[in-house]
Short mmCIF file of C-alpha atoms in Angstrom, two decimals:
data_model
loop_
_atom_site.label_atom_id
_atom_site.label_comp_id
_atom_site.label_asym_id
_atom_site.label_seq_id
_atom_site.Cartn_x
_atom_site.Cartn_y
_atom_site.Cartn_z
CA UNK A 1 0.00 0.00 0.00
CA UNK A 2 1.37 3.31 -0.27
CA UNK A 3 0.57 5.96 2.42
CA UNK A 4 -0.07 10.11 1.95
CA UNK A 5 3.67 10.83 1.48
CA UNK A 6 3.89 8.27 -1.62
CA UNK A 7 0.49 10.18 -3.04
CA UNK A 8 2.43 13.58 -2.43
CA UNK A 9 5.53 12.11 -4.66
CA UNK A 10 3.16 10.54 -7.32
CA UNK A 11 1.74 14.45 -7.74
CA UNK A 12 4.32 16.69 -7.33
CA UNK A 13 6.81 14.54 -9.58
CA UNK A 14 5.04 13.59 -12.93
CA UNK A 15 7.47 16.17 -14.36
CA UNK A 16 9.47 18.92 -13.51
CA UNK A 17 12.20 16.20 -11.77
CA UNK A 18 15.54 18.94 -11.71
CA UNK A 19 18.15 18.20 -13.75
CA UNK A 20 21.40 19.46 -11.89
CA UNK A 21 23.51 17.43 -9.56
CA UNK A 22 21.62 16.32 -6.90
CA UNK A 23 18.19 16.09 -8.30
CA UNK A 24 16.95 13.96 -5.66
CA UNK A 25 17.84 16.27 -2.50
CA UNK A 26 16.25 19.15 -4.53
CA UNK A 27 13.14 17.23 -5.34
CA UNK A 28 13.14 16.29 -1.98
CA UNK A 29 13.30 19.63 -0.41
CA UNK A 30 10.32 20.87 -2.08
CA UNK A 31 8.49 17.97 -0.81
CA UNK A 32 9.42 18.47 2.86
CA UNK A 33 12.02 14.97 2.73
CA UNK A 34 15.40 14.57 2.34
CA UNK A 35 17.45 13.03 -0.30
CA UNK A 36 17.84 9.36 1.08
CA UNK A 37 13.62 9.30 1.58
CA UNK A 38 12.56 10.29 -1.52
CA UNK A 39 15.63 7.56 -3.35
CA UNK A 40 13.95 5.01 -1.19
CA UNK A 41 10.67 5.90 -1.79
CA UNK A 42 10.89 6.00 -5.30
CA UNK A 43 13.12 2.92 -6.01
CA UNK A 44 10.45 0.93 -3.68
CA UNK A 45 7.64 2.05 -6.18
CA UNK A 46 9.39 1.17 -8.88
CA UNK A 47 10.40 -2.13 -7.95
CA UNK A 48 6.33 -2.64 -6.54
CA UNK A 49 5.17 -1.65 -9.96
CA UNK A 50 3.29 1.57 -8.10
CA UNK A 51 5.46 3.70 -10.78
CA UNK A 52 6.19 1.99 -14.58
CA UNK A 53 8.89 4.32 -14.88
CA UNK A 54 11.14 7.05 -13.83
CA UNK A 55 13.35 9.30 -15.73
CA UNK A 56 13.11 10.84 -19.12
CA UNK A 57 9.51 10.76 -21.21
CA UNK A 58 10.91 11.63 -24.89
CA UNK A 59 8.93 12.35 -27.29
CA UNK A 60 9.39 10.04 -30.66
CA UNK A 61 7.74 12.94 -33.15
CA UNK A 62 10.18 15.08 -31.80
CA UNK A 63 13.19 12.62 -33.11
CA UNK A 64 11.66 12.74 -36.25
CA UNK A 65 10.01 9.62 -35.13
CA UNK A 66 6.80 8.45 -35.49
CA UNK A 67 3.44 6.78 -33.09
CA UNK A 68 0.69 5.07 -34.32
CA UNK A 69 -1.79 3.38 -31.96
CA UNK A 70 -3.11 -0.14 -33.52
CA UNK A 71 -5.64 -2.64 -32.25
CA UNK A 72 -6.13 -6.49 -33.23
CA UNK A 73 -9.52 -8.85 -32.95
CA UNK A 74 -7.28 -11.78 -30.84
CA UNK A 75 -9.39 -14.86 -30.39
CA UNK A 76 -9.50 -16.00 -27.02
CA UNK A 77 -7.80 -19.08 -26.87
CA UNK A 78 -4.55 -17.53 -29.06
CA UNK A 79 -4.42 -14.47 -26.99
CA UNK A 80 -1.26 -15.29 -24.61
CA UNK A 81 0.19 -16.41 -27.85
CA UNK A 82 -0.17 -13.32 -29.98
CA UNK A 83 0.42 -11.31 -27.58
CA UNK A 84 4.00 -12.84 -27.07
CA UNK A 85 4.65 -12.58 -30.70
CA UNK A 86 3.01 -8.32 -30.40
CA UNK A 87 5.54 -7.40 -27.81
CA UNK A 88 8.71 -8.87 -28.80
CA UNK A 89 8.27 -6.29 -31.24
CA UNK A 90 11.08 -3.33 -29.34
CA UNK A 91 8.48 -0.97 -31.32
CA UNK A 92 5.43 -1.78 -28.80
CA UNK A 93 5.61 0.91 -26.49
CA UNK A 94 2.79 -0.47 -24.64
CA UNK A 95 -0.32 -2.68 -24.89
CA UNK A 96 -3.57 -2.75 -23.12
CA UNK A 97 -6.21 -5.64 -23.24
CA UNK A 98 -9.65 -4.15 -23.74
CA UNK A 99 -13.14 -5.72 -23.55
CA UNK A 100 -14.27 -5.39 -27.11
CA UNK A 101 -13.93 -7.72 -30.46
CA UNK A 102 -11.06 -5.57 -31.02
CA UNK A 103 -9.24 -6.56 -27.72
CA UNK A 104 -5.61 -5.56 -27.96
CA UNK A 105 -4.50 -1.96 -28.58
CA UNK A 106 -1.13 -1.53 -28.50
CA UNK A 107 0.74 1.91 -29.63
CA UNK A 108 4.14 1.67 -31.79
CA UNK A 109 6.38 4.09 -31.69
CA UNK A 110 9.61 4.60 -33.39
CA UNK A 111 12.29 7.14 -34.83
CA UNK A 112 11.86 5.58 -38.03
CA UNK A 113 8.71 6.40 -38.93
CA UNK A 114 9.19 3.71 -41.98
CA UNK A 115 9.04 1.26 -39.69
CA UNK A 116 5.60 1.76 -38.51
CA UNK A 117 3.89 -0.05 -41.24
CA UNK A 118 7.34 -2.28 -41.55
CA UNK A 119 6.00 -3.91 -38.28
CA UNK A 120 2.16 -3.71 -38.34
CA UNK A 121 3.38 -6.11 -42.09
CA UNK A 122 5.24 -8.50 -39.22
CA UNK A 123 2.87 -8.44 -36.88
CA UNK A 124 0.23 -9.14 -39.45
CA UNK A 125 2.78 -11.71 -40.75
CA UNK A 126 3.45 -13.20 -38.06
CA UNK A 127 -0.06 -13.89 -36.15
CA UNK A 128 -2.00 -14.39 -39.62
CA UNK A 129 -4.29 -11.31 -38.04
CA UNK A 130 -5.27 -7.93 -39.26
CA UNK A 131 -3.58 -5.06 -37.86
CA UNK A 132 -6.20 -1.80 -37.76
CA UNK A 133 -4.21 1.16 -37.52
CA UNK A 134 -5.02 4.03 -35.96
CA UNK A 135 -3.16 6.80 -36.67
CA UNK A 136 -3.37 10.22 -35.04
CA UNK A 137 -5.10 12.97 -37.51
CA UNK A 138 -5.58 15.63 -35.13
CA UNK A 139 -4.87 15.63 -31.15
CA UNK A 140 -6.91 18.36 -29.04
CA UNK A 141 -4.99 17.79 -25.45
CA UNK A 142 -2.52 15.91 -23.87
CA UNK A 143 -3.48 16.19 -19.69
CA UNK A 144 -0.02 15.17 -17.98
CA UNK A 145 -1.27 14.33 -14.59
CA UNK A 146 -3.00 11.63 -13.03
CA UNK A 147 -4.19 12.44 -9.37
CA UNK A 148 -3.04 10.04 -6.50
CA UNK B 1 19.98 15.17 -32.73
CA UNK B 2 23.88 14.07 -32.96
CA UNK B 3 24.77 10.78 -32.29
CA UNK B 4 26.09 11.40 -27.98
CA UNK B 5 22.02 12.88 -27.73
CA UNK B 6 20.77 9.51 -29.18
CA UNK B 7 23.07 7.73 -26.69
CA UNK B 8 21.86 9.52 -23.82
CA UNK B 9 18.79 8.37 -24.93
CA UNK B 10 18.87 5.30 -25.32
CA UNK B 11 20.72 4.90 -21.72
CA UNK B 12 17.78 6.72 -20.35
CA UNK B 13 14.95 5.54 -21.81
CA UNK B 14 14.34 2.59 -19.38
CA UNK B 15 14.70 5.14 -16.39
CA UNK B 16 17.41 7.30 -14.79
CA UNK B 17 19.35 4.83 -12.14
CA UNK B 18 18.26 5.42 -8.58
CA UNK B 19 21.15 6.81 -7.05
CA UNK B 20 21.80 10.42 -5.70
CA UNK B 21 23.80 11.84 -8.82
CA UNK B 22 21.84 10.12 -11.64
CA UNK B 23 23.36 12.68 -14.26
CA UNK B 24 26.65 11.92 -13.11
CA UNK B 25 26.19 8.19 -13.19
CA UNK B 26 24.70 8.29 -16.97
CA UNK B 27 27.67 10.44 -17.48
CA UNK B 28 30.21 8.18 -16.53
CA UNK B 29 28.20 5.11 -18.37
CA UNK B 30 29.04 6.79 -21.62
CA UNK B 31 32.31 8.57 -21.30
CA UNK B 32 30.95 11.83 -21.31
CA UNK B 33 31.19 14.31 -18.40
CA UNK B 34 27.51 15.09 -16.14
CA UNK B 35 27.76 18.47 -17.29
CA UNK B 36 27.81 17.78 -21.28
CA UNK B 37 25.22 15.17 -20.45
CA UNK B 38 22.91 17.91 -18.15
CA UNK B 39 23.08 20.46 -21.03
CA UNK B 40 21.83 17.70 -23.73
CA UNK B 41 19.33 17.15 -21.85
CA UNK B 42 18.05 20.86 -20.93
CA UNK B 43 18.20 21.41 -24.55
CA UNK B 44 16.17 17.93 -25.59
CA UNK B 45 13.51 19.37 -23.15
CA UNK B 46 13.67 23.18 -24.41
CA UNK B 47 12.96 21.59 -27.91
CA UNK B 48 10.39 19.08 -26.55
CA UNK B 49 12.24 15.80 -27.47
CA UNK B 50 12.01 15.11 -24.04
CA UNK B 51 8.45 15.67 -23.11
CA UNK B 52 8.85 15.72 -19.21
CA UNK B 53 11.30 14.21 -16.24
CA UNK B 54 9.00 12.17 -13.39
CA UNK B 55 7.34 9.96 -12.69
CA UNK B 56 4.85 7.59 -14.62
CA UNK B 57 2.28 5.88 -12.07
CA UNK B 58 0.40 2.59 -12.92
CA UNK B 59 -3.60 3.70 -12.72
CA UNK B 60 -4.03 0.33 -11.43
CA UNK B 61 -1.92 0.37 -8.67
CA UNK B 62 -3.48 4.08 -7.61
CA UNK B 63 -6.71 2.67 -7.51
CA UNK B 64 -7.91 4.33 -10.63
CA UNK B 65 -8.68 0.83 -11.88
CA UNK B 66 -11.65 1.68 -14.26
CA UNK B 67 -9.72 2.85 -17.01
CA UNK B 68 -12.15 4.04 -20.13
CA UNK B 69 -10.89 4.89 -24.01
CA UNK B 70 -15.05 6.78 -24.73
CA UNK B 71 -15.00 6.59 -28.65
CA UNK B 72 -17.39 8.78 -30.49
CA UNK B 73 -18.46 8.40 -33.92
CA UNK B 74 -19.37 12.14 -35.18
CA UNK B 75 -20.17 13.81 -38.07
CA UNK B 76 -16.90 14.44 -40.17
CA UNK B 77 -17.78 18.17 -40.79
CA UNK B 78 -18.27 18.79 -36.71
CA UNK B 79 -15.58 16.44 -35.76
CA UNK B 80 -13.08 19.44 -35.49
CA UNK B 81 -15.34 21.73 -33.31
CA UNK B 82 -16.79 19.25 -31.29
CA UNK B 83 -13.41 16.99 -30.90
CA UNK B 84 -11.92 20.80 -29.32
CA UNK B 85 -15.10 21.29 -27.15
CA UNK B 86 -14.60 17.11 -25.20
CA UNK B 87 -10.73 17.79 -25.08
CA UNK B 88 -11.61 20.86 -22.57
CA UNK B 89 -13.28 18.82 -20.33
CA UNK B 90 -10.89 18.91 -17.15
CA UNK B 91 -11.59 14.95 -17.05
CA UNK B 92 -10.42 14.38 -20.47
CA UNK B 93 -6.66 13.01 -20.54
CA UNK B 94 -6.10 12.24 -23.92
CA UNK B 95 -8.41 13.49 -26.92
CA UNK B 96 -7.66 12.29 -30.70
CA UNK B 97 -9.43 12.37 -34.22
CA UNK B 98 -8.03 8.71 -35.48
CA UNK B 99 -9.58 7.07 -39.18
CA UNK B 100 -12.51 4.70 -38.73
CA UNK B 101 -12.66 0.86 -40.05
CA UNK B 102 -16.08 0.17 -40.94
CA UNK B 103 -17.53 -1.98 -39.95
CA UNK B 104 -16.16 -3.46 -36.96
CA UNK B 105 -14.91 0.58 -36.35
CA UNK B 106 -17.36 3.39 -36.85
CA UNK B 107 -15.35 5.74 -34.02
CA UNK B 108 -13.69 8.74 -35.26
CA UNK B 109 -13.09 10.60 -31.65
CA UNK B 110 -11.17 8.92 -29.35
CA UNK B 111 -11.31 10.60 -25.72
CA UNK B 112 -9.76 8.48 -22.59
CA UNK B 113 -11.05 9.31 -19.05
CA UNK B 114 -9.91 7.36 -16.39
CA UNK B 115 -12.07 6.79 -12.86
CA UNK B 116 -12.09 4.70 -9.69
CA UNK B 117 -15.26 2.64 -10.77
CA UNK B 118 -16.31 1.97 -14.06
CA UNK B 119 -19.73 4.10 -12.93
CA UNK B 120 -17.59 7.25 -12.48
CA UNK B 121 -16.27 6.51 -16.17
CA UNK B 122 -20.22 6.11 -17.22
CA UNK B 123 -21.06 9.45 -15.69
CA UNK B 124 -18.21 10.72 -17.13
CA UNK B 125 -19.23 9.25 -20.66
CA UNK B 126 -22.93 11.00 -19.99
CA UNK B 127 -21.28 14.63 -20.01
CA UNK B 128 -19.41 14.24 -23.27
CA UNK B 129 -22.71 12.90 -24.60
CA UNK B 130 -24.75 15.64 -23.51
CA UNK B 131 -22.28 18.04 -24.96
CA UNK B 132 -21.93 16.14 -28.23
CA UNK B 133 -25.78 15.96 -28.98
CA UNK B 134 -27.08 14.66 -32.01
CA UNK B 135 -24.01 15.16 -33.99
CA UNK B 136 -22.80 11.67 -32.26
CA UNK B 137 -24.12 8.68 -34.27
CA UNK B 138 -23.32 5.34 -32.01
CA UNK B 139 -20.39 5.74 -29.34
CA UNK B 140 -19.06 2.65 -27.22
CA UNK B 141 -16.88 2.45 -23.81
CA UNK B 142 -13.52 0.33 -24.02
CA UNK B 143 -12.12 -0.69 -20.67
CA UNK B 144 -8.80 -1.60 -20.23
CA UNK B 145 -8.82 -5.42 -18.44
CA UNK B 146 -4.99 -6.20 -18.39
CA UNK B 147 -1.92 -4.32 -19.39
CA UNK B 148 0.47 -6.42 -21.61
CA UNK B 149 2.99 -4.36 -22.07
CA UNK B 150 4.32 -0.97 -20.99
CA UNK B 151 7.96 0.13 -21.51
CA UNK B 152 7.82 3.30 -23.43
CA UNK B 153 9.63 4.32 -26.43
CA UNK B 154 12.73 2.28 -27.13
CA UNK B 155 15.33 3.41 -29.38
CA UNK B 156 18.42 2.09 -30.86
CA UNK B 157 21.80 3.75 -29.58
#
């Protein structure tokens, strides 16, 4: 479980983390810890899958890279299966199981935007299963916080 | 980009290591020295390849379990103004026009609100509704039931 202190890291630290030499210890000071808490507290979310990551969020247009989210109608019964083959692909940034006869949505992203369609062709390859893409044609807002 | 930011990127993608000088320690991973490495990455964020330095939280693990992509299938010609209208909504995370796939796709607006029960994601749902009107044709709720996979963007060195 995490407690009030854990919530006030989750909020404060979505982005903004300093980048100078000790990071932590000024991080920390805004939140009322010191430098040794807030290490602790962060490497024990980490490693109890509270956070899925810390560091860097870089942004794969910016690299001259490209995102696309896609979403596949898995039967059932092959689902662990293709899902394996999905996600060995390094271009799956992340996949999500959803309730619908589309049921996996996963987003590629890479800085070769060539190889967006190179891999929905493998995937589709691969699992003998269309690939829908879904490409972005127009975003409206991008919220960067999730409330603890 | 030159080829020491793409290595800094690719050391840093899966996280910055947990240790009081984490600059310093990437620094001395690739041969370069903390301040080059700082001053990469002050200008990656001043040009927005790096989006943000944090924290990403699982929405599972902070209870926020009920986790619902609301897709929308609107007239084309509205799409714009009403797609602009839903993305204001302070509940709204993430609002995108994306192509259908008729049939099994009709949804052109994809809007993702996120909610401790899927009843607070329903009630959610009823607002956009209400604000779309009879512009929407048919719109559906998509709840995430596992995540299988989530690493973030990889790159090679």
């Amino acid at each position: 479980m995490i407690d009030m202190t854990d919530r006030r890291i989750i909020n404060a630290l979505q982005g903004g983390f300093p980048v100078c030499e000790h990071p932590f210890a000024e991080a920390a000071k805004s939140l009322g810890l010191d430098e040794e808490e807030l290490l602790e507290r962060i490497t024990k979310l980490r490693e109890t899958g509270v956070l899925t990551r810390f560091g860097p969020m870089y942004n794969a247009e910016a690299m001259g890279g490209a995102f696309c989210l896609c979403a596949m109608a898995v039967p059932q019964a092959r689902i662990d299966a293709v899902v394996d083959q999905v996600n060995a692909h390094a271009e799956v940034a992340h996949n999500y199981e959803r309730a619908h006869e589309l049921n996996v949505w996963f987003v590629l992203g890479s800085d070769d935007p060539g190889r967006i369609d190179a891999v929905i062709d493998e995937i589709e390859d691969e699992t003998g299963l269309k690939v829908y893409a879904f490409p972005k044609e127009h975003e409206f807002f991008i919220g960067l916080k999730v409330d603890a | 980009m030159d080829e020491i930011d793409r290595k800094i990127v690719a050391a840093t993608q899966e996280g910055l290591p947990l240790v009081p000088r984490p600059y310093h320690a990437v620094a001395a991973d690739l041969g370069l020295s903390a301040s080059d490495v700082m001053a990469r990455l002050e200008r990656m964020m001043a040009e927005g390849v790096i989006r943000r330095i944090g924290v990403v939280p699982n929405h599972y693990a902070l209870g926020l379990s009920a986790n619902g992509m609301t897709v929308w299938d609107l007239d084309d010609d509205v799409a714009l103004e009403l797609g602009r209208k839903v993305g204001h909504l302070d509940f709204v995370s993430h609002c995108y026009l994306r192509p259908r796939h008729r049939p099994v796709w009709p949804y052109n607006l994809f809007a993702m609100a996120h909610g401790q029960t899927r009843e607070e994601v329903e009630a959610k749902a009823e607002e956009i509704a209400a604000l779309l009107g009879t512009a929407c044709r048919a719109h559906d709720i998509l709840y995430s039931t596992r995540i299988l996979k989530k690493t973030g963007l990889r790159i090679a060195a």
